[in-house]
Short mmCIF file of C-alpha atoms in Angstrom, two decimals:
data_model
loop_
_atom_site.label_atom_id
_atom_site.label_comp_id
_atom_site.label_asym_id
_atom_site.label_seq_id
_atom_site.Cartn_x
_atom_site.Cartn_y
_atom_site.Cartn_z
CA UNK A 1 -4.53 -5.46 6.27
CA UNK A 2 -5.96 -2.97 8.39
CA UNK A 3 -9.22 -5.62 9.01
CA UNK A 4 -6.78 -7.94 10.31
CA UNK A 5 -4.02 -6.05 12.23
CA UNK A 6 -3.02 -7.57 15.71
CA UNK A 7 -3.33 -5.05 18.10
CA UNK A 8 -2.40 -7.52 20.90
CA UNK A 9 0.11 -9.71 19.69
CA UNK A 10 1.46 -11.15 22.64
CA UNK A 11 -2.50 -12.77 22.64
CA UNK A 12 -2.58 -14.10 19.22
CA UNK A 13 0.81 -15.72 19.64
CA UNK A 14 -0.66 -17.63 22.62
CA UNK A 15 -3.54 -18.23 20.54
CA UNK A 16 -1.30 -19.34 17.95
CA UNK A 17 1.00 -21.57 19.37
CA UNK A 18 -2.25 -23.06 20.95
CA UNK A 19 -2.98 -24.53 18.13
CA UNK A 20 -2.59 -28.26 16.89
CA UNK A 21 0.29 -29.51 15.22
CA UNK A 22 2.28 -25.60 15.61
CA UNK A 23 5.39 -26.01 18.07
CA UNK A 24 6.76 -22.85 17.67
CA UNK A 25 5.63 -19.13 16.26
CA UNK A 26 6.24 -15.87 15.28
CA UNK A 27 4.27 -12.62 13.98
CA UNK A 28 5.65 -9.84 11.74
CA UNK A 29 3.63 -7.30 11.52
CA UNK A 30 4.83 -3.71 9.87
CA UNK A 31 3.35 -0.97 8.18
CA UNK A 32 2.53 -3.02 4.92
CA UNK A 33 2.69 -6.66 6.27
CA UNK A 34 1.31 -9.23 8.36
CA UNK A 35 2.88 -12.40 8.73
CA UNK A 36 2.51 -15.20 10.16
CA UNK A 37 5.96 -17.85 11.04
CA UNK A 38 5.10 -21.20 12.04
CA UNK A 39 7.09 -24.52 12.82
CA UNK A 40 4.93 -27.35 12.56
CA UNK A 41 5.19 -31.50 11.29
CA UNK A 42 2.00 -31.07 9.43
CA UNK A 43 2.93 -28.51 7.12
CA UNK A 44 -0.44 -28.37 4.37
CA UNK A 45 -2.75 -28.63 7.47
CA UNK A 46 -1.05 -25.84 9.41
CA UNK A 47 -1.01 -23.42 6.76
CA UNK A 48 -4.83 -24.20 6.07
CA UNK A 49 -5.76 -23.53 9.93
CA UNK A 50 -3.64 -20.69 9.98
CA UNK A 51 -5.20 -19.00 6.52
CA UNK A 52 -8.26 -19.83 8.31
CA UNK A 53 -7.13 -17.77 11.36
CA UNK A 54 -6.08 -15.34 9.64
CA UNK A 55 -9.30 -14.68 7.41
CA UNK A 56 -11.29 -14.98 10.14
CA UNK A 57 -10.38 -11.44 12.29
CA UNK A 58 -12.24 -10.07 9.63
CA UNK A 59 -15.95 -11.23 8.92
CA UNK A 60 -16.55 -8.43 6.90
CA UNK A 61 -14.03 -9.11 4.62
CA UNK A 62 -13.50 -12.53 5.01
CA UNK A 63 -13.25 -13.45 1.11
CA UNK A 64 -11.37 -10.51 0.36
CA UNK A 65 -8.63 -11.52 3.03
CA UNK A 66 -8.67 -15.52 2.63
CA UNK A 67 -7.65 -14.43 -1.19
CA UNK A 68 -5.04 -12.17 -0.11
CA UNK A 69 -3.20 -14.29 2.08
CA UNK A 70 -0.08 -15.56 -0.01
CA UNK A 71 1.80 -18.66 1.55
CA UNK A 72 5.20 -20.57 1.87
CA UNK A 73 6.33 -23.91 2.83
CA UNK A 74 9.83 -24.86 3.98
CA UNK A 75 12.35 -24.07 1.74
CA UNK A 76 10.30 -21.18 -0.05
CA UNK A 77 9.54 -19.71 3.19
CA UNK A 78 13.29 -19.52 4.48
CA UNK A 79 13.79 -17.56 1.23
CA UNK A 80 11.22 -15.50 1.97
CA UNK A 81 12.23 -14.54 5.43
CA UNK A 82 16.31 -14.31 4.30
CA UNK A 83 14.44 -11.68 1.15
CA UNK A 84 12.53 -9.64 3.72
CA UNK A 85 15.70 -9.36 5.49
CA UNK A 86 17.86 -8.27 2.76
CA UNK A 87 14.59 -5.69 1.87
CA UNK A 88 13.86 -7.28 -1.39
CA UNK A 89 10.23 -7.69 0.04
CA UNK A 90 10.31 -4.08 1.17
CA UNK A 91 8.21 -1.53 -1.08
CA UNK A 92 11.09 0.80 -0.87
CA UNK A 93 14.02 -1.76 -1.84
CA UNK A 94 17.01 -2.08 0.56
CA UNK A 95 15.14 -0.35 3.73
CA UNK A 96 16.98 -0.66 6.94
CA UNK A 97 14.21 -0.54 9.09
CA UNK A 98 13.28 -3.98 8.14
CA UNK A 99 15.90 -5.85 10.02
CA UNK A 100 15.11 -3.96 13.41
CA UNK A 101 11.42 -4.89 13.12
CA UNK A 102 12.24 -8.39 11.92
CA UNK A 103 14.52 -8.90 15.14
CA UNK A 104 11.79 -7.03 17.33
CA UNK A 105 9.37 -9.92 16.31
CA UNK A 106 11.50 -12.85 17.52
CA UNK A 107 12.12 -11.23 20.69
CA UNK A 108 8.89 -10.83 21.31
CA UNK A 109 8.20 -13.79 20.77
CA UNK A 110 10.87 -15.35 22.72
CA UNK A 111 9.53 -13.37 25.15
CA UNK A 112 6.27 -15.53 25.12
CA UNK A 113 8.21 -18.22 24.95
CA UNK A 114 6.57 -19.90 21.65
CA UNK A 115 9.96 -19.95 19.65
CA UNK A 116 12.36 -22.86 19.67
CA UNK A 117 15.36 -24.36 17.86
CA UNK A 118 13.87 -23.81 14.33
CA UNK A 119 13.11 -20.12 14.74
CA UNK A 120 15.66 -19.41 16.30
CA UNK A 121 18.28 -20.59 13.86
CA UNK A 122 16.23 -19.71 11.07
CA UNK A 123 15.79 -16.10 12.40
CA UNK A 124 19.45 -15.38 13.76
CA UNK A 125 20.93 -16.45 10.18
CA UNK A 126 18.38 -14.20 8.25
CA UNK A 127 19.46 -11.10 10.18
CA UNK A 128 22.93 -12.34 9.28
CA UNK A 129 22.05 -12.60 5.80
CA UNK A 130 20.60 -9.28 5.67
CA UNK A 131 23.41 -7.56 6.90
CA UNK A 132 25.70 -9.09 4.83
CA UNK A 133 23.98 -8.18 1.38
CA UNK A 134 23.61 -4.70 2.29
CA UNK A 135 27.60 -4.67 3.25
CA UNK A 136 28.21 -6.85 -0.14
CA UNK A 137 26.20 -4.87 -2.66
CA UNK A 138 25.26 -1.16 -0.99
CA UNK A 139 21.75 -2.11 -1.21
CA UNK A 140 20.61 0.15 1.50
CA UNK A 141 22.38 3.72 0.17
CA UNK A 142 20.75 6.63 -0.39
CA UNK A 143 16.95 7.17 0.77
CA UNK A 144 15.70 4.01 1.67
CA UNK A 145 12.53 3.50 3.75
CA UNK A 146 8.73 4.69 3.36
CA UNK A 147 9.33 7.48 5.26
CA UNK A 148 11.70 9.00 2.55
CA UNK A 149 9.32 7.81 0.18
CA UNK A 150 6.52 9.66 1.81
CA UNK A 151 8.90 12.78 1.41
CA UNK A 152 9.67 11.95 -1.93
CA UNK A 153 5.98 11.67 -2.73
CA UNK A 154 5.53 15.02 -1.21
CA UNK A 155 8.37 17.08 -3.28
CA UNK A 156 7.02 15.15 -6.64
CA UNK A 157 3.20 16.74 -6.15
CA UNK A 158 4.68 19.89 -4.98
CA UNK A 159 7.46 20.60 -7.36
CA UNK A 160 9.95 21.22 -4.05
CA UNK A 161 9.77 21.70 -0.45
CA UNK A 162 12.12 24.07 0.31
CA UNK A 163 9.93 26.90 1.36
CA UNK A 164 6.93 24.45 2.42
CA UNK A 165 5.27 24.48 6.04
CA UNK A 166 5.14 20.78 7.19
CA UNK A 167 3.77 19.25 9.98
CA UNK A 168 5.34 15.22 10.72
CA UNK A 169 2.40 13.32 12.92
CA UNK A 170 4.33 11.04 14.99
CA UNK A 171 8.00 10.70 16.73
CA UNK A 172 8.62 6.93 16.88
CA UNK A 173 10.85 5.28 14.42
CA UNK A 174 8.88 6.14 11.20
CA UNK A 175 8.10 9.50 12.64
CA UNK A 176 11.68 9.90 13.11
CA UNK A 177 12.71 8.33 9.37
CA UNK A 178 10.16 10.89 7.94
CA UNK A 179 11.54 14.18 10.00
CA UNK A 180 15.57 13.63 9.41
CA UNK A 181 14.63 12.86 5.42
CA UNK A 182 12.55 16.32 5.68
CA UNK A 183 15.32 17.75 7.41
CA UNK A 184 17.38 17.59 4.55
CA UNK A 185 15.35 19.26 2.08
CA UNK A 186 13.04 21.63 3.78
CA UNK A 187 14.38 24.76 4.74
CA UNK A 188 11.52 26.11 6.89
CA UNK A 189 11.67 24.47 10.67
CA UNK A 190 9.96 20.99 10.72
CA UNK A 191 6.59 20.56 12.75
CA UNK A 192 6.68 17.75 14.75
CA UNK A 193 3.16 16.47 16.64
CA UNK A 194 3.47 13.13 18.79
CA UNK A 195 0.95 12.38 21.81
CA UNK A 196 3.46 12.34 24.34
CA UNK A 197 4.80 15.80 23.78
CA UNK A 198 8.60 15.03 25.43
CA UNK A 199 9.08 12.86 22.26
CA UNK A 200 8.21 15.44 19.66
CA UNK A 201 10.02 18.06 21.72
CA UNK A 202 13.13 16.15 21.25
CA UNK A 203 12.92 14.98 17.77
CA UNK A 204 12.46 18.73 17.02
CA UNK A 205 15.05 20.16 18.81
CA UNK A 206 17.65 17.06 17.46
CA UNK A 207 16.15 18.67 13.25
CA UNK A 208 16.03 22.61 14.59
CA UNK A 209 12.14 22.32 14.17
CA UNK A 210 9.47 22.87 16.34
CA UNK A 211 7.61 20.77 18.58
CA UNK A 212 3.31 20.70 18.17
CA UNK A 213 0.89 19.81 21.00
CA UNK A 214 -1.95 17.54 20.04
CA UNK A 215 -4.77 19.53 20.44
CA UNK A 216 -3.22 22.32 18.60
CA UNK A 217 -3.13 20.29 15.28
CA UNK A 218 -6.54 21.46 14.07
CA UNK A 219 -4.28 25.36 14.25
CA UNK A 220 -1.51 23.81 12.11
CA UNK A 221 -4.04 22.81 8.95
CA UNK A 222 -4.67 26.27 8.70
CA UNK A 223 -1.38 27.27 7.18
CA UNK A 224 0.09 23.97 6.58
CA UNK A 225 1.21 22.77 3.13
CA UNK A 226 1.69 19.04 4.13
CA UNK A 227 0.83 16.79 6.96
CA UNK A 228 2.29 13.24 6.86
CA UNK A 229 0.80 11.16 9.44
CA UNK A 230 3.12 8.23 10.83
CA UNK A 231 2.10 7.26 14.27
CA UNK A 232 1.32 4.06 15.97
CA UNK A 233 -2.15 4.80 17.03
CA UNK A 234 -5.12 2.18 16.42
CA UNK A 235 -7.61 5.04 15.64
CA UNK A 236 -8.23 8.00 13.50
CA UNK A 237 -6.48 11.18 14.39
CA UNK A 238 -7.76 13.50 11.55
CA UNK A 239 -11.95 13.10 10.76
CA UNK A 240 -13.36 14.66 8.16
CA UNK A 241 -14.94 16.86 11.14
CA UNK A 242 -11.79 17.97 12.34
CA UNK A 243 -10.03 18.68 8.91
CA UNK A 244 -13.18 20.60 7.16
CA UNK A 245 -13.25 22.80 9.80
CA UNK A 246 -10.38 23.91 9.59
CA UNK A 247 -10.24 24.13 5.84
CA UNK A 248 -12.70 27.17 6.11
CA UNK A 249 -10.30 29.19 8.05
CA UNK A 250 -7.26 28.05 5.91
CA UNK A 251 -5.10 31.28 5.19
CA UNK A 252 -3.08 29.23 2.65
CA UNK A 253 -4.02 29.25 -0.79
CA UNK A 254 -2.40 25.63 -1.69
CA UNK A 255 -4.16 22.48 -1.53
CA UNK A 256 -4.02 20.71 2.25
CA UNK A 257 -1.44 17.73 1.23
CA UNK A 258 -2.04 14.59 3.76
CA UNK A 259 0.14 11.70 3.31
CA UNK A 260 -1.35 9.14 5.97
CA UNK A 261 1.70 6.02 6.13
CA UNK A 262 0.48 4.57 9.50
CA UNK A 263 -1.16 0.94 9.83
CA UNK A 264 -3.93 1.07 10.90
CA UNK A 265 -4.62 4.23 9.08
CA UNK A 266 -4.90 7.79 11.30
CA UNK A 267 -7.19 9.82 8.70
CA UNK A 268 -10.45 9.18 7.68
CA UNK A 269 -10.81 8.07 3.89
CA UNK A 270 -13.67 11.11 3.53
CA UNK A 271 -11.33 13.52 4.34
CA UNK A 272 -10.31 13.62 0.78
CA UNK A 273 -13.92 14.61 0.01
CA UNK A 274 -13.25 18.00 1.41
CA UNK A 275 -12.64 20.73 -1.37
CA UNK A 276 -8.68 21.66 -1.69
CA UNK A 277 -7.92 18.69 0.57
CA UNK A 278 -5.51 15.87 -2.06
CA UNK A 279 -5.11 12.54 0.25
CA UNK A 280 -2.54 9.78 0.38
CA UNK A 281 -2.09 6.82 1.49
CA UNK A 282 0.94 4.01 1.58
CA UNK A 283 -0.58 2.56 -1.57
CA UNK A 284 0.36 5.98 -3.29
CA UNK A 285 4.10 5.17 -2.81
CA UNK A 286 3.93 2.66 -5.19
CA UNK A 287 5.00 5.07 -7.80
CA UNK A 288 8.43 6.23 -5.58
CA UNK A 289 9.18 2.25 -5.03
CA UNK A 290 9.19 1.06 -8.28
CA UNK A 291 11.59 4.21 -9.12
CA UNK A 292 13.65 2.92 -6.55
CA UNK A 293 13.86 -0.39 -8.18
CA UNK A 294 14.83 0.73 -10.73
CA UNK A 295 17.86 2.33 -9.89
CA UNK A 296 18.63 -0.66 -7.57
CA UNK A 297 18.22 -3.73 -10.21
CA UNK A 298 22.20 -4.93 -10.23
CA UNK A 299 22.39 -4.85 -6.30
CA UNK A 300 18.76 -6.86 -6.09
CA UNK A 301 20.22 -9.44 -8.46
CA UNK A 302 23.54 -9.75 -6.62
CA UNK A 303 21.00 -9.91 -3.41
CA UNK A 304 19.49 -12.54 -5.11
CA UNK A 305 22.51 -14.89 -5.88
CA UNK A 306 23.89 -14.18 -2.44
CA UNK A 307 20.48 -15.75 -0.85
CA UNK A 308 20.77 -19.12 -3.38
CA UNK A 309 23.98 -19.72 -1.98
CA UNK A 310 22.83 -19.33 1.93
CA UNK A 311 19.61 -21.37 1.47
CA UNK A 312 22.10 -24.56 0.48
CA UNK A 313 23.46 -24.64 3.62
CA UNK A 314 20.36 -23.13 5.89
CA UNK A 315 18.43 -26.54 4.48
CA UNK A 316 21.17 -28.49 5.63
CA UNK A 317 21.33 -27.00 8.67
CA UNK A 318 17.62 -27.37 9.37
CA UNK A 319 17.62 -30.92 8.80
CA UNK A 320 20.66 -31.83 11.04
CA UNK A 321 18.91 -29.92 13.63
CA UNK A 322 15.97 -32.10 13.61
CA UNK A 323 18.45 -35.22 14.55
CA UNK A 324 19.63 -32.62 17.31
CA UNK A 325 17.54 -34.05 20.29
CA UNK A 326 18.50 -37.73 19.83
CA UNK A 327 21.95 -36.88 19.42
CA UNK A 328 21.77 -34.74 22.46
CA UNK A 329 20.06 -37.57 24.96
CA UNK A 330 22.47 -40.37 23.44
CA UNK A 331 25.18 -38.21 24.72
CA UNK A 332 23.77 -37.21 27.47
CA UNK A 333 23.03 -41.09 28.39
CA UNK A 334 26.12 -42.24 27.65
CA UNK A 335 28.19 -39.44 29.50
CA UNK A 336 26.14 -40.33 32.39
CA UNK A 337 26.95 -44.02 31.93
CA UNK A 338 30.71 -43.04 31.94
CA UNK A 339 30.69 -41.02 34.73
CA UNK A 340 29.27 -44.23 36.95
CA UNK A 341 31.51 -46.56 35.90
CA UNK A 342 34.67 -44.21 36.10
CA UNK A 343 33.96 -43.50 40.00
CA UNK A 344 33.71 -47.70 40.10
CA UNK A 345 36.76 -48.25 39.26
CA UNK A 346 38.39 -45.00 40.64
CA UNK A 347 37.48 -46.90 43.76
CA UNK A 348 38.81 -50.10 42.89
CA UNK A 349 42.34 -49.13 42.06
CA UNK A 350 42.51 -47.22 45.53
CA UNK A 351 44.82 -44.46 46.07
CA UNK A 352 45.67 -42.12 42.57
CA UNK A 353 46.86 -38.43 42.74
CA UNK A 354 44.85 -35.65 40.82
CA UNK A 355 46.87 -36.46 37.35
CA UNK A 356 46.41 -39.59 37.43
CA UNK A 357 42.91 -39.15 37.75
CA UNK A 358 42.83 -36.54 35.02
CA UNK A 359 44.61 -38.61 32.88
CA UNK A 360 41.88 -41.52 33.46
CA UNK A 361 39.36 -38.98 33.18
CA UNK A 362 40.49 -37.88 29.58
CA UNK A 363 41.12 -41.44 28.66
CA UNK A 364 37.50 -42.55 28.86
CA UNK A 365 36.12 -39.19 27.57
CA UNK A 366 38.29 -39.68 24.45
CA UNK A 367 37.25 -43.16 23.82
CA UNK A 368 33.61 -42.42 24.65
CA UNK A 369 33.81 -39.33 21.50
CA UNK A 370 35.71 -41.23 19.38
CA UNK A 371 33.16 -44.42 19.24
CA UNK A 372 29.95 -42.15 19.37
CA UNK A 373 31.14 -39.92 16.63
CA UNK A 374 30.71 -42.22 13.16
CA UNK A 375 27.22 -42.83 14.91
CA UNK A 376 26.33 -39.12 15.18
CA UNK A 377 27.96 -38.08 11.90
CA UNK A 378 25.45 -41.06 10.35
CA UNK A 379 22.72 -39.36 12.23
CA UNK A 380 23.44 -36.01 10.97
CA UNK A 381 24.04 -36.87 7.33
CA UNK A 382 21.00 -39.22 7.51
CA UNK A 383 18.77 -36.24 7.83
CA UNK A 384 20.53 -34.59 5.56
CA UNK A 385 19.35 -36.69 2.64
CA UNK A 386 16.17 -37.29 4.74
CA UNK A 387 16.69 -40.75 5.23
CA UNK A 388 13.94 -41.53 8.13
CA UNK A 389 14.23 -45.08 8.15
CA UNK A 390 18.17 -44.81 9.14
CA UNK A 391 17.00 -42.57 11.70
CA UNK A 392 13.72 -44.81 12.78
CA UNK A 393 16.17 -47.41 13.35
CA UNK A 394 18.62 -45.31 15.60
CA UNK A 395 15.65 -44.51 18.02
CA UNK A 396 14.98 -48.32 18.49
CA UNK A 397 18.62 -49.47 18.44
CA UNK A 398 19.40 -46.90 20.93
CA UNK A 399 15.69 -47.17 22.60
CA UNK A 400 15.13 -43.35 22.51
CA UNK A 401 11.66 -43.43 21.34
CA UNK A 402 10.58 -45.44 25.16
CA UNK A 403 12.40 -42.53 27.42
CA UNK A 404 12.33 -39.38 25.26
CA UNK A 405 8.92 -39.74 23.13
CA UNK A 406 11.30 -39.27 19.79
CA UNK A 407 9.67 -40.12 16.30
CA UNK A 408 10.35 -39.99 13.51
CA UNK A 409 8.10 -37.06 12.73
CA UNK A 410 11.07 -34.65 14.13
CA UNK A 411 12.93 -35.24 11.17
CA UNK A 412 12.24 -32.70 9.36
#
């Protein structure tokens, strides 16, 4: 994951939706995931050039990656999403944070403008989803994200942390999770190290901790029991250099705990090589999660039901929106049509008040809905049961495919 992080998404989802065949795309990328979301009519070919893609920001590893990649097509890969969503996918089931950086992703990719209809409705009724399972079964109670975990992980090697000096590397949202879970179980003040030192000043003060400079941190692993490292930055923060030291000058008899949780990771893998240092990583919470699962079983298979039920009507929803375009330009056309022909004979009958115009007005709207709806019903039920030939012969009859490029390669 780390070989293949995007550390400038807004470029790869130009480079993305640059590709052939994709019409639309979206990138989720958290601390342990990187996904890809693409809308495209050539679905096996797609996911080939995107695997391909995706291997390839790492030569080194190329093999290693290709392997890795896991994929989903259509209706798999709306249950995947509406899963992620509900934190089924999460390594510490029911997390919260999950929805925020799920929504984060479509915005920024609305923001580069490479989403569209699918996405969009796809997305919007996943958060909904999501929400709605942790209302329905209490998924999301208790101490639910990696940052607990991390904590958890912590008070498991050292027995407890009330009385434990720890120092939190980071202040944004992970930062934050891993502080307030802290908070609650540590009753010496919280260390908090971020580099732009207003943020760690205020996370402090909000947990009655203290806020650390960064280039006092080497001081801190002198005395420190634990350092868990949760920051955003794309390089190391603590070398084997830095961290060894230190280490001679250490007052503390304990070992030097460092649980590192960021993506790409902020501690050099030697580090642990250092006598009395014991290094983590997010692989180590694997242990924690699967505790977590445990005690969460009943409200995952509840989650699971509830997400059956929605994918029933999110497929039928994705295929009437497919037939969305030509029913939008027939309407279109003939409203337009209407509109000509009322002024025509406005004209001809000469002098009418405003009502009686509004009642003519209403008259030919009504008649125009009322003979175009058994058409667009048709339409919409036809791609329902994927019937493209019904639809192939509503572009001709109607002659959408001349003005509006329509085929029948939009039914999805």
């Amino acid at each position: 994951m780390e070989a293949v992080v995007f550390k400038d998404k807004p470029q790869a989802l130009a480079e993305l939706y640059n590709m052939e065949n994709i019409t639309e795309c979206l990138i989720l990328q958290t601390c342990n995931r990187i996904e890809l979301y693409l809308v495209s009519e050539e679905g096996e070919e797609t996911l080939k050039t995107a695997k391909q893609y995706l291997a390839n920001r790492s030569p080194l590893h190329y093999e290693e990656a290709f392997n890795a990649i896991e994929i989903s097509l259509n209706h798999e890969a709306y249950k995947h999403l509406m899963k992620i969503t509900a934190g089924l996918e999460s390594m510490v089931i029911g997390e919260e944070q999950i929805l925020n950086q799920v929504w984060d992703s479509y915005l920024e990719a609305e923001k580069a403008k490479v989403t569209g209809p699918i996405l969009k409705h796809l997305f919007n009724r996943s958060m909904t989803v999501g929400r709605r399972i942790r209302d329905a079964t209490g998924i999301n109670k208790g101490a639910v994200s990696v940052g607990s975990a991390a904590v958890e992980l912590a008070a498991t090697l050292l027995g407890n942390l009330e009385d434990k000096k720890i120092l939190v590397m980071g202040a944004g949202e992970i930062g934050t999770l891993v502080a307030k879970a802290l908070a609650r179980r540590c009753l010496s003040p919280i260390l908090v190290a971020n580099r732009t030192y207003s943020r760690a000043v205020t996370l402090a003060e909000g947990l009655a901790g203290q806020a650390v400079k960064f280039d006092q941190l080497q001081d801190v692993l002198v005395d420190a029991d634990v350092v868990i490292c949760a920051t955003s930055a794309p390089h190391t923060l603590l070398s084997k250099e830095l961290v060894s030291s230190r280490m001679s000058q250490r007052t503390n008899q304990n070992n030097l705990i460092i649980i590192d949780i960021s993506n790409p990771r902020n501690v050099e893998k030697n580090v642990q090589e250092i006598p009395n240092v014991k290094l983590y990583n997010i692989d180590d919470l694997q242990l924690i999660a699967e505790k977590n699962l445990a005690e969460r079983q009943k409200c995952v298979e509840t989650a699971c039901y509830m997400i059956d039920d929605e994918l029933v009507i999110l497929d039928d929803d994705l295929k009437k929106l497919s037939v969305r375009l030509i029913i939008s330009s027939l309407l279109s056309d003939a409203e337009q049509v209407r509109h000509t022909e009322l002024d025509k004979a406005l004209n001809m009958i000469g002098n009418v008040d405003d009502k009686q115009r509004k009642v003519i007005d209403d008259l030919t709207s009504v008649l125009l809905k009322q003979t175009l709806l058994p058409v667009i019903e048709n339409l919409r039920m036809a791609a329902s049961n994927g019937d493209k030939d019904l639809i192939e012969v509503a572009i001709k009859l109607f002659d959408k495919a001349g003005k509006n490029g329509f085929d029948t390669k939009d039914v999805r």
